[in-house]
């Protein structure tokens, strides 16, 4: 099949949208820090079990300490901090607005890749970048009929943006290690 990347991208988007809705249901009444700690502890246990079961992961035991520490730092930024801020923003804004803010992930990855990985992008990728930003602006600046205060919208949006930036930073910082 010649469209594997596109297919997996669509599946990833569907899974992320489903996860955001499920997170929204799960976080009602639960503080973001506690929810994030529970989710990350549960994921860490499952990840450790996976490492024990799958023989291909035995190679990871020989990673240099510098790489392990770098992966831990990127995990703390992208998962621990990013997810906690995401849950906080989700509690304030809800799933719909948070899904719009999550669209900033690709532009943030592009900017960070340009700055720190010296990557370049094509004209069409630049056009896609601008289209994403315009779509986000159009979605955010539409008149709303809900009762969310302006203060909560601003705080939720800023926290959500920082959470997506943390997630993008965590991902981009692991790229040099993956090349090794």
Short mmCIF file of C-alpha atoms in Angstrom, two decimals:
data_model
loop_
_atom_site.label_atom_id
_atom_site.label_comp_id
_atom_site.label_asym_id
_atom_site.label_seq_id
_atom_site.Cartn_x
_atom_site.Cartn_y
_atom_site.Cartn_z
CA UNK A 1 0.00 0.00 0.00
CA UNK A 2 1.51 3.34 -1.05
CA UNK A 3 -0.43 5.50 1.42
CA UNK A 4 0.68 4.00 4.75
CA UNK A 5 1.77 7.34 6.18
CA UNK A 6 -1.49 9.05 5.30
CA UNK A 7 -3.52 6.14 6.66
CA UNK A 8 -1.65 6.13 9.99
CA UNK A 9 -1.95 9.93 10.21
CA UNK A 10 -5.74 9.69 9.90
CA UNK A 11 -5.91 6.87 12.43
CA UNK A 12 -3.74 8.90 14.82
CA UNK A 13 -6.04 11.92 14.44
CA UNK A 14 -9.12 9.80 15.12
CA UNK A 15 -7.53 8.19 18.17
CA UNK A 16 -6.41 11.58 19.52
CA UNK A 17 -9.90 13.04 19.06
CA UNK A 18 -11.39 10.04 20.86
CA UNK A 19 -8.82 10.35 23.64
CA UNK A 20 -9.59 14.05 24.15
CA UNK A 21 -13.29 13.30 24.51
CA UNK A 22 -12.60 10.45 26.92
CA UNK A 23 -10.17 12.61 28.90
CA UNK A 24 -12.82 15.32 29.13
CA UNK A 25 -15.28 12.83 30.57
CA UNK A 26 -12.64 11.44 32.93
CA UNK A 27 -11.32 14.77 34.25
CA UNK A 28 -14.63 16.18 35.40
CA UNK A 29 -14.17 16.95 39.06
CA UNK A 30 -10.62 15.55 39.19
CA UNK A 31 -7.75 18.04 39.50
CA UNK A 32 -5.38 18.03 36.52
CA UNK A 33 -2.27 17.09 38.52
CA UNK A 34 -3.90 14.01 40.07
CA UNK A 35 -5.35 12.89 36.75
CA UNK A 36 -2.04 13.33 34.96
CA UNK A 37 -0.12 11.50 37.70
CA UNK A 38 -2.55 8.57 37.58
CA UNK A 39 -2.51 8.39 33.76
CA UNK A 40 1.28 8.65 33.52
CA UNK A 41 1.89 6.12 36.32
CA UNK A 42 -0.48 3.67 34.65
CA UNK A 43 1.22 4.21 31.27
CA UNK A 44 4.67 3.78 32.85
CA UNK A 45 3.64 0.43 34.34
CA UNK A 46 2.31 -0.74 30.97
CA UNK A 47 5.45 0.50 29.22
CA UNK A 48 7.71 -1.33 31.69
CA UNK A 49 5.72 -4.54 31.17
CA UNK A 50 6.07 -4.10 27.41
CA UNK A 51 9.85 -3.75 27.77
CA UNK A 52 9.97 -7.01 29.71
CA UNK A 53 7.82 -8.93 27.23
CA UNK A 54 9.13 -7.79 23.83
CA UNK A 55 12.65 -9.10 23.12
CA UNK A 56 13.55 -6.28 20.66
CA UNK A 57 13.60 -3.82 23.54
CA UNK A 58 16.61 -5.57 25.08
CA UNK A 59 18.81 -3.30 22.97
CA UNK A 60 17.47 -0.30 24.89
CA UNK A 61 19.22 -1.54 28.03
CA UNK A 62 22.57 -0.67 26.44
CA UNK A 63 21.73 2.97 25.77
CA UNK A 64 24.29 5.47 27.04
CA UNK A 65 23.30 7.25 30.26
CA UNK A 66 23.32 10.60 28.42
CA UNK A 67 20.62 9.32 26.04
CA UNK A 68 18.51 7.90 28.85
CA UNK A 69 18.68 11.18 30.75
CA UNK A 70 17.80 13.14 27.61
CA UNK A 71 14.79 10.88 26.97
CA UNK A 72 13.70 11.30 30.58
CA UNK A 73 13.97 15.10 30.30
CA UNK A 74 11.98 15.17 27.07
CA UNK A 75 9.39 12.89 28.68
CA UNK A 76 9.11 15.22 31.66
CA UNK A 77 8.59 18.22 29.39
CA UNK A 78 6.33 16.56 26.83
CA UNK A 79 4.37 14.13 28.93
CA UNK A 80 4.48 15.15 32.59
CA UNK A 81 4.28 18.93 32.18
CA UNK A 82 2.49 18.99 28.81
CA UNK A 83 -0.19 16.48 29.82
CA UNK A 84 -0.82 18.13 33.18
CA UNK A 85 -1.30 21.52 31.54
CA UNK A 86 -3.47 19.87 28.87
CA UNK A 87 -5.74 18.34 31.53
CA UNK A 88 -5.98 21.71 33.28
CA UNK A 89 -6.92 23.44 30.04
CA UNK A 90 -9.38 20.66 29.22
CA UNK A 91 -11.10 21.22 32.58
CA UNK A 92 -11.50 24.91 31.78
CA UNK A 93 -12.29 24.96 28.05
CA UNK A 94 -13.79 21.58 27.27
CA UNK A 95 -12.98 19.15 24.48
CA UNK A 96 -14.09 21.30 21.52
CA UNK A 97 -11.92 24.33 22.22
CA UNK A 98 -9.04 22.12 23.31
CA UNK A 99 -9.21 20.25 20.01
CA UNK A 100 -8.79 23.57 18.22
CA UNK A 101 -5.77 24.47 20.35
CA UNK A 102 -4.29 21.02 19.69
CA UNK A 103 -4.07 21.95 16.01
CA UNK A 104 -1.07 24.07 17.01
CA UNK A 105 0.99 20.90 17.44
CA UNK A 106 2.11 20.74 13.79
CA UNK A 107 3.07 24.42 13.54
CA UNK A 108 4.96 24.19 16.84
CA UNK A 109 6.83 21.09 15.61
CA UNK A 110 7.69 22.90 12.37
CA UNK A 111 8.99 25.99 14.18
CA UNK A 112 11.01 23.97 16.71
CA UNK A 113 12.43 21.77 13.93
CA UNK A 114 13.51 24.85 12.00
CA UNK A 115 15.12 26.40 15.09
CA UNK A 116 16.79 23.39 16.70
CA UNK A 117 17.15 20.68 14.05
CA UNK A 118 18.02 22.91 11.08
CA UNK A 119 15.27 21.31 9.01
CA UNK A 120 13.80 23.02 6.00
CA UNK A 121 10.31 22.85 4.60
CA UNK A 122 8.81 23.08 1.15
CA UNK A 123 6.56 25.81 -0.17
CA UNK A 124 3.49 23.59 0.23
CA UNK A 125 4.37 22.80 3.83
CA UNK A 126 4.58 26.54 4.46
CA UNK A 127 1.17 27.01 2.86
CA UNK A 128 -0.18 24.22 5.09
CA UNK A 129 1.33 25.95 8.12
CA UNK A 130 -0.46 29.21 7.23
CA UNK A 131 -3.74 27.40 6.55
CA UNK A 132 -3.61 25.69 9.96
CA UNK A 133 -3.01 29.01 11.72
CA UNK A 134 -5.83 30.72 9.77
CA UNK A 135 -8.20 27.87 10.61
CA UNK A 136 -7.36 28.13 14.29
CA UNK A 137 -7.87 31.90 14.28
CA UNK A 138 -11.23 31.55 12.51
CA UNK A 139 -12.39 28.88 14.95
CA UNK A 140 -11.24 30.78 18.04
CA UNK A 141 -12.61 34.19 17.09
CA UNK A 142 -16.16 33.10 16.25
CA UNK A 143 -18.83 34.43 18.57
CA UNK A 144 -19.70 31.96 21.25
CA UNK A 145 -23.00 31.47 23.03
CA UNK A 146 -21.61 29.73 26.08
CA UNK A 147 -21.23 31.11 29.57
CA UNK A 148 -17.46 30.73 29.90
CA UNK A 149 -15.94 33.99 31.17
CA UNK A 150 -13.39 35.90 29.10
CA UNK A 151 -10.82 35.35 31.86
CA UNK A 152 -11.32 31.56 31.76
CA UNK A 153 -11.08 31.57 27.95
CA UNK A 154 -7.79 33.45 28.05
CA UNK A 155 -6.27 31.34 30.84
CA UNK A 156 -7.50 28.08 29.32
CA UNK A 157 -6.23 29.04 25.88
CA UNK A 158 -2.79 30.13 27.12
CA UNK A 159 -2.38 27.03 29.29
CA UNK A 160 -3.53 24.87 26.38
CA UNK A 161 -1.03 26.50 24.03
CA UNK A 162 1.82 25.99 26.50
CA UNK A 163 0.76 22.34 26.91
CA UNK A 164 0.92 21.76 23.14
CA UNK A 165 4.28 23.57 22.99
CA UNK A 166 5.60 21.26 25.74
CA UNK A 167 4.38 18.18 23.85
CA UNK A 168 5.99 19.40 20.62
CA UNK A 169 9.23 20.20 22.47
CA UNK A 170 9.29 16.73 24.00
CA UNK A 171 8.91 15.17 20.58
CA UNK A 172 11.40 17.36 18.71
CA UNK A 173 14.08 16.91 21.37
CA UNK A 174 14.02 13.13 20.88
CA UNK A 175 14.63 13.32 17.12
CA UNK A 176 18.47 13.48 17.32
CA UNK A 177 18.45 10.37 19.55
CA UNK A 178 16.25 8.49 17.12
CA UNK A 179 18.76 9.19 14.36
CA UNK A 180 21.43 7.39 16.42
#
